[in-house]
Coordinates of C-alpha atoms in Angstrom, one line a residue:
I1009 CA 5.3 -6.9 -22.0
T1010 CA 2.0 -8.1 -21.9
H1011 CA 1.0 -7.9 -18.4
V1012 CA 1.7 -5.5 -15.4
V1013 CA 0.6 -6.4 -11.9
N1014 CA 0.0 -3.5 -9.5
Y1015 CA 0.4 -5.2 -6.3
D1016 CA -0.4 -1.7 -4.7
I1017 CA -2.7 1.0 -5.9
P1018 CA -0.9 4.3 -7.0
Y1019 CA -2.0 7.0 -4.8
D1020 CA -0.5 9.3 -8.3
T1021 CA -3.0 8.5 -11.1
E1022 CA -0.1 9.8 -13.6
S1023 CA 2.1 6.7 -12.2
Y1024 CA -0.5 4.4 -12.5
V1025 CA -1.0 5.4 -16.9
H1026 CA 2.8 5.4 -17.1
R1027 CA 3.1 1.8 -15.7
I1028 CA 0.0 0.4 -17.5
G1029 CA 1.1 2.4 -20.7
R1030 CA 4.2 -0.1 -21.2
T1031 CA 1.4 -2.7 -22.2
G1032 CA 0.4 -0.9 -25.2
R1033 CA 3.6 -0.1 -26.9
A1034 CA 4.6 -0.8 -30.1
G1035 CA 0.8 -1.1 -31.2
R1036 CA 0.8 -4.1 -28.8
T1037 CA -2.2 -4.9 -26.4
G1038 CA -1.7 -6.6 -23.1
D1039 CA -3.4 -6.8 -19.8
A1040 CA -3.1 -4.6 -16.6
I1041 CA -4.0 -6.1 -13.2
L1042 CA -4.6 -3.7 -10.2
F1043 CA -5.2 -5.3 -6.6
V1044 CA -7.1 -3.3 -4.3
A1045 CA -8.6 -3.2 -0.7
P1046 CA -12.0 -2.3 0.0
R1047 CA -10.8 1.1 2.0
E1048 CA -8.9 2.2 -1.5
R1049 CA -12.0 2.2 -3.5
K1050 CA -11.5 6.2 -3.6
L1051 CA -8.6 6.0 -5.2
L1052 CA -9.3 3.3 -8.0
A1053 CA -12.2 6.0 -8.4
N1054 CA -9.8 9.0 -9.0
I1055 CA -7.9 6.3 -11.6
E1056 CA -11.1 5.8 -13.7
H1057 CA -12.2 9.6 -13.7
A1058 CA -8.1 10.4 -14.9
T1059 CA -8.3 7.6 -17.7
R1060 CA -11.8 8.2 -18.5
Q1061 CA -12.3 4.1 -18.4
K1062 CA -13.9 1.6 -16.0
V1063 CA -12.0 -0.8 -14.5
V1064 CA -13.3 -3.9 -15.0
E1065 CA -13.8 -6.3 -11.5
M1066 CA -12.0 -9.6 -12.0
G1067 CA -13.2 -12.3 -10.1
L1068 CA -10.6 -14.3 -7.6
P1069 CA -9.7 -17.8 -9.6
S1070 CA -11.2 -20.8 -7.4
T1071 CA -9.0 -23.3 -5.8
E1072 CA -10.4 -25.9 -8.3
L1073 CA -10.1 -23.6 -11.3
I1074 CA -6.0 -23.3 -10.6
N1075 CA -6.0 -26.9 -10.2
N1076 CA -7.5 -27.7 -13.4
K1077 CA -5.3 -25.3 -15.1
R1078 CA -2.0 -27.0 -13.7
I1079 CA -3.4 -30.3 -14.1
A1080 CA -3.6 -29.3 -17.7
R1081 CA -0.4 -28.1 -17.7
F1082 CA 1.3 -30.9 -16.4
K1083 CA -0.3 -33.2 -19.3
Q1084 CA 0.8 -31.2 -22.0
S1085 CA 4.3 -31.3 -20.9
I1086 CA 3.9 -34.7 -21.3
T1087 CA 2.8 -34.9 -24.6
D1088 CA 5.3 -32.5 -25.8
T1089 CA 8.3 -34.3 -24.5
L1090 CA 7.1 -37.6 -26.0
A1091 CA 6.8 -35.4 -29.4
A1092 CA 10.1 -33.7 -29.0
E1093 CA 12.8 -35.8 -26.6
E1094 CA 14.8 -38.7 -27.6
L1095 CA 13.4 -41.0 -25.3
G1096 CA 15.0 -44.6 -26.2
F1097 CA 17.5 -44.6 -23.4
F1098 CA 15.4 -43.7 -20.6
R1099 CA 13.1 -46.2 -22.2
Q1100 CA 15.5 -48.9 -21.9
L1101 CA 16.4 -47.6 -18.5
M1102 CA 12.8 -47.9 -17.2
E1103 CA 12.5 -51.9 -18.5
Q1104 CA 15.5 -52.8 -16.8
Y1105 CA 14.0 -51.0 -13.7
Q1106 CA 10.8 -52.8 -14.1
Q1107 CA 12.3 -56.4 -14.5
E1108 CA 14.4 -55.8 -11.3
H1109 CA 12.0 -54.4 -9.3
D1110 CA 8.6 -56.3 -10.3
V1111 CA 6.6 -53.0 -10.6
S1112 CA 4.3 -51.9 -13.3
A1113 CA 5.3 -49.2 -16.0
L1114 CA 2.2 -47.0 -14.4
E1115 CA 3.8 -47.0 -10.7
I1116 CA 7.2 -46.1 -12.3
A1117 CA 5.6 -43.1 -13.9
A1118 CA 3.7 -42.0 -11.1
A1119 CA 6.8 -42.3 -8.8
L1120 CA 8.8 -40.1 -12.1
A1121 CA 6.0 -37.7 -11.9
K1122 CA 6.0 -37.2 -7.9
L1123 CA 9.9 -36.8 -8.0
L1124 CA 9.6 -34.0 -10.5
E1125 CA 7.0 -32.4 -8.6
G1126 CA 9.8 -31.4 -6.0
D1127 CA 8.9 -29.4 -3.2
T1128 CA 6.0 -27.2 -4.5
P1129 CA 2.8 -29.3 -4.9
L1130 CA 1.0 -29.7 -8.3
L1131 CA -2.5 -29.0 -6.5
L1132 CA -3.8 -26.3 -3.9
K1133 CA -5.4 -27.1 -0.8
N1134 CA -8.5 -24.9 0.0
P1135 CA -7.8 -22.2 2.3
P1136 CA -9.1 -22.7 5.9
K1137 CA -12.1 -21.0 6.7
A1138 CA -11.3 -17.8 9.0
T1139 CA -12.2 -18.3 12.6
H1140 CA -14.9 -16.1 14.9
S1141 CA -11.5 -14.8 16.7
E1142 CA -10.1 -13.2 13.5
R1143 CA -11.5 -9.5 12.8
P1144 CA -11.6 -8.6 9.0
P1145 CA -10.0 -5.7 8.4
R1146 CA -11.7 -2.6 8.4
D1147 CA -13.4 -1.4 5.5
R1148 CA -13.3 2.5 5.9
D1149 CA -15.5 2.7 2.8
A1150 CA -18.6 0.9 4.5
A1151 CA -21.5 2.0 5.3
P1152 CA -21.3 4.8 8.3
R1153 CA -21.8 4.2 11.7
D1154 CA -25.4 5.6 13.5
R1155 CA -24.9 9.2 14.3
G1156 CA -28.3 9.6 16.0
D1157 CA -29.5 12.9 16.0
R1158 CA -26.2 14.3 15.4
P1159 CA -25.5 16.9 12.1
A1160 CA -22.7 15.0 9.6
G1161 CA -20.9 18.1 10.5
D1162 CA -20.8 17.7 14.3
R1163 CA -17.6 15.6 15.4
K1164 CA -18.1 14.1 18.5
P1165 CA -14.8 14.8 21.0
S1166 CA -12.0 12.2 21.1
D1167 CA -11.9 10.7 24.7
K1168 CA -7.9 10.1 23.6
K1169 CA -5.9 13.3 24.3
F1170 CA -2.0 13.9 24.1
G1171 CA -1.3 16.1 26.8
D1172 CA -1.1 19.9 25.8
K1173 CA -1.6 20.7 22.3
P1174 CA 0.3 23.2 20.3
A1175 CA -1.5 26.3 18.7
R1176 CA -3.7 26.1 16.3
S1177 CA -5.1 28.0 13.3
P1178 CA -8.4 27.8 12.3
R1179 CA -9.3 26.5 9.0
R1180 CA -9.7 28.9 6.1
G1181 CA -13.2 28.8 4.4
G1182 CA -15.1 29.3 7.5
A1183 CA -15.2 26.2 8.4
D1184 CA -16.2 25.5 12.3
I1185 CA -13.0 22.9 12.8
E1186 CA -10.1 23.0 14.9
M1187 CA -7.2 22.5 13.2
E1188 CA -3.4 21.1 13.9
L1189 CA -0.4 21.3 12.5
F1190 CA 1.4 18.5 11.0
R1191 CA 5.2 17.6 9.1
I1192 CA 5.3 14.8 7.0
E1193 CA 8.9 14.0 5.6
V1194 CA 8.4 14.2 2.0
G1195 CA 8.8 17.2 -0.2
H1196 CA 9.7 18.7 -3.7
A1197 CA 12.9 16.4 -4.1
H1198 CA 10.6 13.4 -4.0
G1199 CA 8.4 14.6 -6.5
V1200 CA 5.3 15.1 -4.2
K1201 CA 2.4 16.9 -5.3
P1202 CA -0.6 18.5 -2.8
G1203 CA -2.8 15.8 -4.3
N1204 CA -0.9 12.5 -3.5
I1205 CA -0.9 13.9 0.1
V1206 CA -4.7 14.4 0.0
G1207 CA -5.3 11.1 -1.6
A1208 CA -3.2 9.6 1.1
I1209 CA -4.6 10.9 4.0
A1210 CA -7.7 10.7 3.3
N1211 CA -7.7 7.1 2.1
E1212 CA -6.1 6.0 5.3
T1213 CA -7.9 8.0 7.9
G1214 CA -11.7 8.3 6.4
I1215 CA -11.1 12.1 6.7
D1216 CA -13.2 14.3 4.2
G1217 CA -10.6 16.0 1.7
D1218 CA -12.1 19.1 2.4
H1219 CA -10.7 19.1 6.3
I1220 CA -6.9 18.4 4.8
A1221 CA -5.9 21.9 4.5
R1222 CA -2.8 24.6 4.4
I1223 CA -0.6 21.8 2.8
K1224 CA 3.2 23.7 2.5
I1225 CA 5.7 21.3 0.2
E1226 CA 9.1 22.1 1.3
E1227 CA 12.5 20.5 -0.4
N1228 CA 12.6 17.7 1.7
Y1229 CA 9.8 17.8 3.7
S1230 CA 5.9 19.2 3.8
T1231 CA 3.4 20.4 6.4
V1232 CA -0.6 20.0 6.4
E1233 CA -3.0 21.1 8.6
L1234 CA -5.6 18.3 9.9
P1235 CA -8.3 18.1 12.4
A1236 CA -7.1 18.1 15.7
G1237 CA -7.8 15.1 18.4
M1238 CA -6.7 12.7 16.5
P1239 CA -6.4 9.1 18.2
K1240 CA -2.8 8.0 18.4
D1241 CA -3.4 5.0 16.7
L1242 CA -4.4 6.7 13.4
I1243 CA -1.5 8.8 13.9
E1244 CA 1.0 5.6 13.7
E1245 CA -0.8 4.2 10.9
L1246 CA -0.4 7.7 9.3
K1247 CA 3.7 7.0 10.2
K1248 CA 3.6 4.0 8.1
I1249 CA 2.4 4.6 4.9
R1250 CA 4.0 5.9 1.8
V1251 CA 3.9 9.0 -0.6
A1252 CA 6.1 9.1 -3.2
G1253 CA 8.4 6.4 -2.2
Q1254 CA 8.7 8.0 1.2
Q1255 CA 7.2 6.9 4.7
L1256 CA 5.2 9.8 5.6
K1257 CA 6.6 9.4 9.4
I1258 CA 3.8 12.3 10.4
S1259 CA 4.4 14.4 13.9
R1260 CA 3.2 17.3 15.2
M1261 CA 4.8 20.5 14.4
G1262 CA 4.7 21.4 18.3
A1263 CA 7.2 17.9 18.6
M1264 CA 9.1 19.1 15.8
V1265 CA 10.2 22.4 17.0
A1266 CA 10.5 21.6 20.3
S1267 CA 13.1 18.7 19.0
S1268 CA 17.4 19.3 19.1
D1269 CA 17.8 18.4 15.7
D1270 CA 15.7 21.1 13.9
P1271 CA 17.6 23.8 12.6
E1272 CA 15.6 27.1 13.6
R1273 CA 16.1 25.7 17.4
K1274 CA 19.6 25.3 16.6
K1275 CA 19.6 29.1 15.5
E1276 CA 17.6 30.1 17.9
K1277 CA 19.9 28.6 20.8
A1278 CA 23.4 29.8 19.5
K1279 CA 21.8 34.0 19.2
K1280 CA 20.6 33.4 22.8
R1281 CA 24.8 32.1 23.3
M1282 CA 25.7 34.8 21.7
S1283 CA 23.7 37.3 23.5
S1284 CA 24.5 36.0 26.8
T1285 CA 27.9 36.0 26.1
S1286 CA 28.0 39.9 25.0
V1287 CA 26.6 40.7 28.7
K1288 CA 29.1 39.2 30.3
R1289 CA 31.7 40.4 29.0
S1290 CA 30.2 44.1 28.7
E1291 CA 29.8 42.9 32.9
G1292 CA 33.7 42.5 33.3

């Protein structure tokens, strides 16, 4: 194939290399185009490191450039039709129409061109300018906000709390950061790797990869430790992102344990019922 277009940047560099390799089979060459949002620059750097090649930035074509290209293509289609098609019947038909309606050949040709255009305009219009009320998307890779005299590792406590927090374990490695255990709905069955999880979370939240700890991958889900006290809106964003084709649907492990669907919880309830039944029988 001649082109591979990556509309979403892959979190896994192996997937990216596999995709773009389709343009170079059987000694052929092709183009791989990658759309990158500002907050995805870290993922782009990972791809460049893995492929040992610089991904060259392409300038977006202007409306004028696109329209000129479309006009040239339209003119060429007329030239090709004049050279290759038998036009005797249509020439005769247009002569009849011209005599019946007393219009010029140029007017007839313009009307036919408009008819050929159909519902899709031949020319693009310039996009409307953004108003001041429209907020641009947040760039997580932009310059950090002023931290004053506060050290880089000192996190300001969040005002957004979520009630009682489940028990947290300190992060290994001696970092004085309070951590919280989360569950994500992607596991071995989906082909996920720890690097995929770290890359996705770090890119979406701006959390340093060193503060994403103790990833444990199970068959259909995984657990990961993240800094405690993350805002609710950030958790909602993480629920929607995909890793290995699966939505993370991230949730605090405390909430998962309390869920009636949790298998360990069901086993515990069953044991309690059996114990209670045994006591009643012995009393009877």
